[in-house]
mmCIF file of C-alpha atoms in Angstrom:
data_model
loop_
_atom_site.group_PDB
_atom_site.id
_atom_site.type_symbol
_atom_site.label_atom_id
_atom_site.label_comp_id
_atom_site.label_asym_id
_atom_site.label_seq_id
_atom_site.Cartn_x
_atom_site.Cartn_y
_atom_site.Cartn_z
ATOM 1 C CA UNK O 15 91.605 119.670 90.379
ATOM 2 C CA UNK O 16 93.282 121.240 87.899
ATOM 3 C CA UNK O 17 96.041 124.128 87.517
ATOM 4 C CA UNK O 18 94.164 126.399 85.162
ATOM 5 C CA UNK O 19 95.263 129.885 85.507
ATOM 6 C CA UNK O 20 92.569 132.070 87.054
ATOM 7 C CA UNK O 21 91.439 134.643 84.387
ATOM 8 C CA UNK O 22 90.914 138.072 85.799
ATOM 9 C CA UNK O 23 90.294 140.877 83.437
ATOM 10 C CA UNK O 24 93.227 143.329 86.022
ATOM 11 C CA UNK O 25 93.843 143.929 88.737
ATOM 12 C CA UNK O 26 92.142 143.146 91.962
ATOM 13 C CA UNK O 27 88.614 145.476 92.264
ATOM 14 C CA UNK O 28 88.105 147.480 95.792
ATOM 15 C CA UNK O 29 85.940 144.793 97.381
ATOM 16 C CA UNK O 30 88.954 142.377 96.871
ATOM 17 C CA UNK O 31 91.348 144.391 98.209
ATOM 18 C CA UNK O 32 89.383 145.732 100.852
ATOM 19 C CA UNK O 33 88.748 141.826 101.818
ATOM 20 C CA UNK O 34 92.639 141.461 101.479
ATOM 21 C CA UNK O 35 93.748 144.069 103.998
ATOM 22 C CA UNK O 36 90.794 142.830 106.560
ATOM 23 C CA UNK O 37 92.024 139.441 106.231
ATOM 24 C CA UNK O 38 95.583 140.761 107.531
ATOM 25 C CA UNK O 39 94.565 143.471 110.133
ATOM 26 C CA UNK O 40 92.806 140.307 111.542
ATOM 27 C CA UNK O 41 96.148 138.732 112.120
ATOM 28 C CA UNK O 42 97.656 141.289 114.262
ATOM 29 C CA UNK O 43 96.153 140.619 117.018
ATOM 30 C CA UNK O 44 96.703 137.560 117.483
ATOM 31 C CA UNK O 45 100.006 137.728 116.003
ATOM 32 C CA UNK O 46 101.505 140.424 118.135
ATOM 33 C CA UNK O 47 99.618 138.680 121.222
ATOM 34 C CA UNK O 48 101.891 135.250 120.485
ATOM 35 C CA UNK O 49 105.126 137.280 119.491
ATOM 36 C CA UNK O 50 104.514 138.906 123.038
ATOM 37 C CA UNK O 51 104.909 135.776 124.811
ATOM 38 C CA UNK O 52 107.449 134.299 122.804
ATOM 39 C CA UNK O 53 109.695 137.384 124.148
ATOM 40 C CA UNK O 54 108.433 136.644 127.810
ATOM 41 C CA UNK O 55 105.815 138.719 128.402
ATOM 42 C CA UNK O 56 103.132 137.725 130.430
ATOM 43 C CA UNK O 57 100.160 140.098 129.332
ATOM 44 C CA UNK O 58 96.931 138.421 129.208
ATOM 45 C CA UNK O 59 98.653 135.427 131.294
ATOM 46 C CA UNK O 60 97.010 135.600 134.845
ATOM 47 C CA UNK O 61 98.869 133.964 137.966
ATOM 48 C CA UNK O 62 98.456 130.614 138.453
ATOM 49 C CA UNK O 63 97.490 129.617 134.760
ATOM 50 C CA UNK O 64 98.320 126.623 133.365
ATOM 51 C CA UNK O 65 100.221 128.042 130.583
ATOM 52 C CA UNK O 66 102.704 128.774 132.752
ATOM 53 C CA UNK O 67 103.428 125.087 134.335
ATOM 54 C CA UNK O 68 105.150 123.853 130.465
ATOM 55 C CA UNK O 69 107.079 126.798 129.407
ATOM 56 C CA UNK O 70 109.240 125.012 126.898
ATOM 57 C CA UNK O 71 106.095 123.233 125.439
ATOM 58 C CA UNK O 72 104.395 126.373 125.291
ATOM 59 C CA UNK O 73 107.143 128.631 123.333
ATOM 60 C CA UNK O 74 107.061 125.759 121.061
ATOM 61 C CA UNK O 75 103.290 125.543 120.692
ATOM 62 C CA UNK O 76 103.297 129.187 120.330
ATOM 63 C CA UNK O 77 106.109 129.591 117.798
ATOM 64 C CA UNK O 78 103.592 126.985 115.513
ATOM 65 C CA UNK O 79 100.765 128.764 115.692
ATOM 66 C CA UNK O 80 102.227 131.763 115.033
ATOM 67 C CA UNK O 81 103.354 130.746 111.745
ATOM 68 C CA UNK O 82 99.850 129.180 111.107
ATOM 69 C CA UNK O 83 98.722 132.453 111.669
ATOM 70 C CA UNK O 84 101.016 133.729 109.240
ATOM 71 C CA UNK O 85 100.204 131.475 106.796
ATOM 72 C CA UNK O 86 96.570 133.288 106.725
ATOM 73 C CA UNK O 87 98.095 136.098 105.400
ATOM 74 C CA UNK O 88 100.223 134.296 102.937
ATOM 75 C CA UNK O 89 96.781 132.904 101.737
ATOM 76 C CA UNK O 90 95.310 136.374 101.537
ATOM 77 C CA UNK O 91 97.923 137.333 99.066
ATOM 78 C CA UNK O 92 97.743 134.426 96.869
ATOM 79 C CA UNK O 93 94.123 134.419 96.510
ATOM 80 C CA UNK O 94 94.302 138.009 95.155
ATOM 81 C CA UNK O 95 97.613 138.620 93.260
ATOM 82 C CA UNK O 96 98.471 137.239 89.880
ATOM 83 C CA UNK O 97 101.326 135.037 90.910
ATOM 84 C CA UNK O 98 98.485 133.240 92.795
ATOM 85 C CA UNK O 99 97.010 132.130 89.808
ATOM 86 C CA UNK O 100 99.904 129.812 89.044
ATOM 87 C CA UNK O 101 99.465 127.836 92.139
ATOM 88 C CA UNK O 102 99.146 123.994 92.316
ATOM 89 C CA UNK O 103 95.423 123.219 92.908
ATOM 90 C CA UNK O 104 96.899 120.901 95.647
ATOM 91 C CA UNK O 105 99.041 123.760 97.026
ATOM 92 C CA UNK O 106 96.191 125.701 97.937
ATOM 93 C CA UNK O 107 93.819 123.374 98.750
ATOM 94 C CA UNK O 108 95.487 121.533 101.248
ATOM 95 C CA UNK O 109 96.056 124.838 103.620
ATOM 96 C CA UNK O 110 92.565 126.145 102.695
ATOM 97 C CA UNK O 111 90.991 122.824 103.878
ATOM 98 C CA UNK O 112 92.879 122.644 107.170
ATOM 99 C CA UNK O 113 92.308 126.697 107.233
ATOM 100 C CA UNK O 114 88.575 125.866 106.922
ATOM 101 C CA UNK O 115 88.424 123.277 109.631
ATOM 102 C CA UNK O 116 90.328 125.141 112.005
ATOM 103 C CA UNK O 117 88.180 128.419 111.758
ATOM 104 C CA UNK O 118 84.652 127.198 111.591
ATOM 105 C CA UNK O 119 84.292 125.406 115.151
ATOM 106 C CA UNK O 120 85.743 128.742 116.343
ATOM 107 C CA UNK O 121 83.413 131.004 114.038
ATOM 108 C CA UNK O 122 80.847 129.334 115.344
ATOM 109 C CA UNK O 123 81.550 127.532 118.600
ATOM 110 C CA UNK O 124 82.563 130.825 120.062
ATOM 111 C CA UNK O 125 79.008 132.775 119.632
ATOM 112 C CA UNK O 126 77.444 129.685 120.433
ATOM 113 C CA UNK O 127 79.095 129.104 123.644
ATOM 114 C CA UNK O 128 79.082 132.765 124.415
ATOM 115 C CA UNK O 129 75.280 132.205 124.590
ATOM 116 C CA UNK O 130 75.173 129.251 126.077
ATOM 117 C CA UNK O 131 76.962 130.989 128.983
ATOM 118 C CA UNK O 132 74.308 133.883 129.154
ATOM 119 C CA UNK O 133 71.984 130.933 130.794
ATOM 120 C CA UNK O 134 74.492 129.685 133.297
ATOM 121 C CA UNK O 135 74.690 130.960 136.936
ATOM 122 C CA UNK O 136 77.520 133.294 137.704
ATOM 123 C CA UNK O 137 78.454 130.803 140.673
ATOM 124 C CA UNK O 138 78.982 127.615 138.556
ATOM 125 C CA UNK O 139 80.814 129.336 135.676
ATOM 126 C CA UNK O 140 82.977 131.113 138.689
ATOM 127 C CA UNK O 141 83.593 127.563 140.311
ATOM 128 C CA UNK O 142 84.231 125.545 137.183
ATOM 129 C CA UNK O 143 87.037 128.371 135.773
ATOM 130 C CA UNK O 144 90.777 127.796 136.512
ATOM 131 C CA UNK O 145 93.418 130.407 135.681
ATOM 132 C CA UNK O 146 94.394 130.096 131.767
ATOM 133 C CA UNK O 147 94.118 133.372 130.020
ATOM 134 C CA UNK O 148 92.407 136.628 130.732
ATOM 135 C CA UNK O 149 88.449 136.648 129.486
ATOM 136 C CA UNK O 150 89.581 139.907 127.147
ATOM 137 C CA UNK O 151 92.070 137.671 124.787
ATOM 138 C CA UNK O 152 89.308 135.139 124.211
ATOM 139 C CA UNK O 153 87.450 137.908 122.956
ATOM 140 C CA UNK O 154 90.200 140.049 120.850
ATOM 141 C CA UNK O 155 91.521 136.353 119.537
ATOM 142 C CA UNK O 156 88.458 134.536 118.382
ATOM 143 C CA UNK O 157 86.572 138.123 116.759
ATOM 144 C CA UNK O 158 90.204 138.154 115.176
ATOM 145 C CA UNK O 159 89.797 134.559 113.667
ATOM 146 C CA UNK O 160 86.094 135.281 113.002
ATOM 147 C CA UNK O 161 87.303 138.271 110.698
ATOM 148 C CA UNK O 162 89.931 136.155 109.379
ATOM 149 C CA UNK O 163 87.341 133.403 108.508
ATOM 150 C CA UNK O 164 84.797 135.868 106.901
ATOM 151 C CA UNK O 165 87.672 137.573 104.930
ATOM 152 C CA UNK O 166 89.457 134.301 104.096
ATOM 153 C CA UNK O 167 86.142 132.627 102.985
ATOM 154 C CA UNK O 168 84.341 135.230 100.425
ATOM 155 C CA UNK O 169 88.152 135.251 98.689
ATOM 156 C CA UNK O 170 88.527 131.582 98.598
ATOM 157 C CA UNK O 171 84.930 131.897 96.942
ATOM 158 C CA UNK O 172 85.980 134.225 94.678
ATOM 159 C CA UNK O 173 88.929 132.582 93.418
ATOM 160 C CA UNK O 174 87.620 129.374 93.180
ATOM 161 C CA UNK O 175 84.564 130.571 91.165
ATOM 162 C CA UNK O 176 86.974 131.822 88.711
ATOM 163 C CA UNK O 177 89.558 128.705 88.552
ATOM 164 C CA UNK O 178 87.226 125.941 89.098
ATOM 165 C CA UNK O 179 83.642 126.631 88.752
ATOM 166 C CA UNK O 180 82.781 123.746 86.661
ATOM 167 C CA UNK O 181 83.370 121.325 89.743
ATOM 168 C CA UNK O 182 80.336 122.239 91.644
ATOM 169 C CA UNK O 183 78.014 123.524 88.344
ATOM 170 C CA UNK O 184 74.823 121.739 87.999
ATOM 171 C CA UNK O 185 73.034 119.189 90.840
ATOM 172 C CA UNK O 186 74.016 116.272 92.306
ATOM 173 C CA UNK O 187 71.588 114.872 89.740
ATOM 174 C CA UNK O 188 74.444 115.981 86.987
ATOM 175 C CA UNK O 189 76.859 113.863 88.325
ATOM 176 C CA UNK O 190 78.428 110.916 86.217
ATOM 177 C CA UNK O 191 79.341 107.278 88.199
ATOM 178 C CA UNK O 192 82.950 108.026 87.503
ATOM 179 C CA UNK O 193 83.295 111.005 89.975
ATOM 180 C CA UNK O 194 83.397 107.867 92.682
ATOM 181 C CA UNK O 195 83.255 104.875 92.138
ATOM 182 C CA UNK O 196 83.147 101.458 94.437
ATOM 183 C CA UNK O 197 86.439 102.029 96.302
ATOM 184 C CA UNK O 198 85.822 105.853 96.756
ATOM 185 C CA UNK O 199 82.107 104.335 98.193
ATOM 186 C CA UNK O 200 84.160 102.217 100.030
ATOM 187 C CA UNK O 201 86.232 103.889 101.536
ATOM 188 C CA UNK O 202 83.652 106.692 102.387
ATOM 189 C CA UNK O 203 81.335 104.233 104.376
ATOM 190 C CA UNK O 204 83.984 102.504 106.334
ATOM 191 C CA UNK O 205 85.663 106.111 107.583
ATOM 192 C CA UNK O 206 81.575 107.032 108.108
ATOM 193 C CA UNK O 207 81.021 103.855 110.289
ATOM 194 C CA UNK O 208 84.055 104.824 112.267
ATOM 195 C CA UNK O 209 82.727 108.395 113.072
ATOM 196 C CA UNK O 210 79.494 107.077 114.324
ATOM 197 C CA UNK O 211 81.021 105.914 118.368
ATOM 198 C CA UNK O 212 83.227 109.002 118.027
ATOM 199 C CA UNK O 213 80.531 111.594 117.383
ATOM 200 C CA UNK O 214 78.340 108.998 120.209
ATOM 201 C CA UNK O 215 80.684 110.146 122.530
ATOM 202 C CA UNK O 216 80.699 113.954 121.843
ATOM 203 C CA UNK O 217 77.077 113.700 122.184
ATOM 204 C CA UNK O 218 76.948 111.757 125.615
ATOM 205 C CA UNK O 219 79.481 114.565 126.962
ATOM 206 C CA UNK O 220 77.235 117.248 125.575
ATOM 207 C CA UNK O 221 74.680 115.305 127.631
ATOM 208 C CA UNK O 222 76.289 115.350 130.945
ATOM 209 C CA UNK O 223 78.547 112.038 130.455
ATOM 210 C CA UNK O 224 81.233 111.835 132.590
ATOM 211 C CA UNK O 225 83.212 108.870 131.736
ATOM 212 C CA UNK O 226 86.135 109.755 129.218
ATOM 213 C CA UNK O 227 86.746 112.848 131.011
ATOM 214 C CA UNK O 228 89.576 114.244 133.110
ATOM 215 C CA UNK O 229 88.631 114.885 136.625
ATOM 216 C CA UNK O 230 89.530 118.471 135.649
ATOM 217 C CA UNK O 231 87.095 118.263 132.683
ATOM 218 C CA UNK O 232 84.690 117.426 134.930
ATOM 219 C CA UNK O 233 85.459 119.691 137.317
ATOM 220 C CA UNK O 234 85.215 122.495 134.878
ATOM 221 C CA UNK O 235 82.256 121.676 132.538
ATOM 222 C CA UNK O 236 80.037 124.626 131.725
ATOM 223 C CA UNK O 237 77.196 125.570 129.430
ATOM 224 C CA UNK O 238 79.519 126.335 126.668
ATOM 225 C CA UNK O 239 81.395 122.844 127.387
ATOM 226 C CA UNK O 240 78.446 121.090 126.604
ATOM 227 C CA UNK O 241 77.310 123.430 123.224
ATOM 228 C CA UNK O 242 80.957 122.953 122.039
ATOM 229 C CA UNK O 243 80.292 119.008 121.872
ATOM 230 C CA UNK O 244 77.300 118.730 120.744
ATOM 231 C CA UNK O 245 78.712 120.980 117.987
ATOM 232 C CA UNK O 246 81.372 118.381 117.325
ATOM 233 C CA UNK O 247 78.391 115.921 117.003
ATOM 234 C CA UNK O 248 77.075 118.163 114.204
ATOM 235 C CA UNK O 249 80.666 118.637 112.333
ATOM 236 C CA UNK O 250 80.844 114.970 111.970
ATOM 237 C CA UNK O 251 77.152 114.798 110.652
ATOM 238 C CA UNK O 252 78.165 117.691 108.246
ATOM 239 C CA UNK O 253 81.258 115.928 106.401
ATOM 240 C CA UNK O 254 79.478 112.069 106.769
ATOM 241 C CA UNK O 255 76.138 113.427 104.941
ATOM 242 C CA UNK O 256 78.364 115.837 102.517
ATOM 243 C CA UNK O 257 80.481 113.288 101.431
ATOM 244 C CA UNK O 258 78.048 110.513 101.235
ATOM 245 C CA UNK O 259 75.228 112.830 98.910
ATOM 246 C CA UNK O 260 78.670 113.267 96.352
ATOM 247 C CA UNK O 261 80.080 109.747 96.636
ATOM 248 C CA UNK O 262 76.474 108.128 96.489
ATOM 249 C CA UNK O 263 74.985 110.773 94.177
ATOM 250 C CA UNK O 264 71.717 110.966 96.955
ATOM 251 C CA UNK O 265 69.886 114.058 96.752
ATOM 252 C CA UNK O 266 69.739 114.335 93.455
ATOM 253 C CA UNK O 267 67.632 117.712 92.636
ATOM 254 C CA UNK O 268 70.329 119.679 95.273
ATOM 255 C CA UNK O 269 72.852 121.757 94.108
ATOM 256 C CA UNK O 270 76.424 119.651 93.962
ATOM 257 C CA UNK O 271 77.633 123.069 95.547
ATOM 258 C CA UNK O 272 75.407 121.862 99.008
ATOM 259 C CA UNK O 273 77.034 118.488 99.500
ATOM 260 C CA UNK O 274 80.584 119.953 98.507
ATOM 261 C CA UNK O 275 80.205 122.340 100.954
ATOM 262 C CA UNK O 276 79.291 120.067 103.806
ATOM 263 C CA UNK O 277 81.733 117.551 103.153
ATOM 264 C CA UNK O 278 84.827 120.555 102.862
ATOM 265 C CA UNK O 279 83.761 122.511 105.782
ATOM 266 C CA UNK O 280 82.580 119.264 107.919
ATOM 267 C CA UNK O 281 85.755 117.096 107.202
ATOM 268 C CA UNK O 282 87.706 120.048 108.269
ATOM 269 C CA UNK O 283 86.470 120.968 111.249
ATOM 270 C CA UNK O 284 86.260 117.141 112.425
ATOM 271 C CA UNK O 285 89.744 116.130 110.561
ATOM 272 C CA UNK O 286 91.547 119.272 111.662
ATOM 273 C CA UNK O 287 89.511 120.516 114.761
ATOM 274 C CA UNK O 288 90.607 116.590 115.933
ATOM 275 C CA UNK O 289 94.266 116.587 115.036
ATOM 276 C CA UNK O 290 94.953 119.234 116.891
ATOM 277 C CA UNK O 291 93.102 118.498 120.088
ATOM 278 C CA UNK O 292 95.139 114.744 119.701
ATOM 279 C CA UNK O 293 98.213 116.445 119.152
ATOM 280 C CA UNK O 294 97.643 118.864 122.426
ATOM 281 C CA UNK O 295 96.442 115.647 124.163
ATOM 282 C CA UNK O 296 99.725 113.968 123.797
ATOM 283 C CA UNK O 297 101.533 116.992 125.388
ATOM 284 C CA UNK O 298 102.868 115.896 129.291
ATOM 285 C CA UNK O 299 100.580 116.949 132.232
ATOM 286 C CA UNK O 300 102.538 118.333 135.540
ATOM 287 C CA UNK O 301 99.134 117.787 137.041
ATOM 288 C CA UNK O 302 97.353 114.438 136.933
ATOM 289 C CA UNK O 303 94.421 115.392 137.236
ATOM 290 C CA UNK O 304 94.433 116.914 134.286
ATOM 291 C CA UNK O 305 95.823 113.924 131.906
ATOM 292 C CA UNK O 306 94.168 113.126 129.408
ATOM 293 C CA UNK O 307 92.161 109.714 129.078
ATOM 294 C CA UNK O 308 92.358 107.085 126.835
ATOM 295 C CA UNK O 309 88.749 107.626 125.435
ATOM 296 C CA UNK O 310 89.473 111.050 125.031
ATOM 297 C CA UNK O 311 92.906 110.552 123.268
ATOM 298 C CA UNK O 312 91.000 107.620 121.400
ATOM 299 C CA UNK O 313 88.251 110.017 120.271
ATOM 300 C CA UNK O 314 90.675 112.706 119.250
ATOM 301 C CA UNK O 315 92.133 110.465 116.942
ATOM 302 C CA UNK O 316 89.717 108.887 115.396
ATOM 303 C CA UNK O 317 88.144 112.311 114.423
ATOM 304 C CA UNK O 318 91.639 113.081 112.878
ATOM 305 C CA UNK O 319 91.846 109.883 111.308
ATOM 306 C CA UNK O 320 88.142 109.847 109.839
ATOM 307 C CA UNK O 321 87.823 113.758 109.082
ATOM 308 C CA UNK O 322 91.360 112.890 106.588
ATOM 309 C CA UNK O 323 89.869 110.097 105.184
ATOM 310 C CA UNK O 324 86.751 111.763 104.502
ATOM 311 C CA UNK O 325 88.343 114.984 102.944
ATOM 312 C CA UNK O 326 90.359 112.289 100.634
ATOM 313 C CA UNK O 327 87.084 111.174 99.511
ATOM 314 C CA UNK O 328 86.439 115.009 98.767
ATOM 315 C CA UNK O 329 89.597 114.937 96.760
ATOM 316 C CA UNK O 330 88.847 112.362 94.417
ATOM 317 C CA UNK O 331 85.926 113.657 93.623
ATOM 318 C CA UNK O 332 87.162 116.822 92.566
ATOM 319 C CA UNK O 333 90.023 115.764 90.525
ATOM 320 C CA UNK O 334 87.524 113.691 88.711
ATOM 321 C CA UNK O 335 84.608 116.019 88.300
ATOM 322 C CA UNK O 336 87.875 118.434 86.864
ATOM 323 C CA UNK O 337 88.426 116.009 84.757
#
């Protein structure tokens, strides 16, 4: 994509800044709940939690994701002042993406699983639970990224309507062989083929598969376990069918702003969502029954792996369709 300046005709309208000042209040939360901990409290932290067997690991884990969190705000800022307009494309595209595919399987996995759990009997879901955090931070957290999400998104909209509208203008029908191309094709079938066994095995957990599993994920599965993977089964169907309707130019009386949006959110959540569950999976166990398998590392990865490659794919086509 390009750096064209944004045009606005002033200064940010009350809907905009109104967005702005949700998107940070969001952050508080969350952000004062992780500076909390990295002082040593313990609020929200029940006995016998698992947070508590790593401390080192988990100052460090929390110091990152504070900063992520941080960076949300940063975001909010640029996508409504004027110095924001003078951004590299690739500046703020790179955060949004990973932004976008760390949000959604929370914006939605959360009410999903919520649900899910409404069907489950109070003695499993008390059975399956070990110590980790107390219920109420789930809730005050995830709303919080939620907000953020909803904020985030309609000003990322906004923005990019006025910066780069052109991409996604017209239908797929609209689109010109150049905006691909055999290698981009390529490329996008091969990382599409290697999603296929990954996403297989997020479906056969949502199922009730056991092998790839922890004994501790087994021991713990609930409702919500098995909504959560099947969702991960639909992030990777997202981003393959996104990026292969722009790449293949399928679907041709749809709106290029349909597949675009599949293949950005969808890539995300199974490039990003991936890495960091790969990343957490690498972390040491004190407990062995807890270590993570091979299959699950395995899977972890190749959603990382596949969801980047994938979002590339995205990337060429936008610089091109920029022209």
């Amino acid at each position: 994509m390009t750096t064209t300046p944004l045009a606005l005709p002033g200064p940010p309208g009350t809907a905009v800044r109104v967005l702005r000042v949700v998107a940070i209040l969001a952050c508080l939360p969350y952000l004062t709940l992780k500076a909390a901990w990295l002082a040593g409290s313990r609020v929200g932290v029940p006995e016998g939690s698992l947070l508590l067997e790593q401390p080192r690991l988990i100052a460090v884990a929390n110091a990152v994701t504070l900063l992520m969190d941080l960076a949300v705000i940063v975001l909010a800022l640029l996508l409504t002042q004027r110095w924001g307009q003078r951004v590299p494309a690739w500046l703020l595209a790179v955060p949004m993406w990973a932004a976008t595919g760390l949000l959604v399987p929370v914006m939605v996995g959360f009410p999903v699983g919520t649900v899910a759990g409404l069907w489950e009997e109070p003695h499993t879901a008390a059975v399956s639970s070990e110590p980790f955090l107390d219920p109420w931070v789930f809730t005050v957290v995830y709303g919080g990224f939620i907000v953020q999400g909803l904020a985030l998104g309609a000003l990322f909209v906004r923005y990019a309507t006025g910066r780069w509208s052109h991409v996604w203008r017209g239908t797929v029908r609209d689109l010109t062989p150049r905006v691909s191309g055999p290698v981009v094709r390529a490329v996008a079938v091969a990382a599409s083929l290697a999603l296929l066994p990954v996403a297989a095995v997020h479906v056969g957990w949502a199922s009730g598969m056991t092998e790839g599993l922890s004994p501790s994920q087994v021991a713990s599965r609930t409702a919500g376990f098995h909504a959560l993977e099947a969702l991960r089964a639909l992030y990777a169907a997202a981003a393959v069918t996104g990026v292969g309707l722009l790449v293949f130019r399928r679907g041709r009386g749809l709106p290029v702003r349909v597949p675009l949006a599949l293949g950005w959110a969808g890539s995300g959540a199974v490039g990003c969502w991936g890495g960091w569950q790969f990343l957490a999976a690498l972390a040491p166990s004190a407990d062995p029954a807890k270590e993570p398998t091979a299959l699950l590392t395995l899977t972890y990865a190749g959603e990382m792996i596949t969801g980047m490659v994938l979002a590339g794919c995205v990337a060429v086509f936008l610089r091109r369709r920029a022209g």
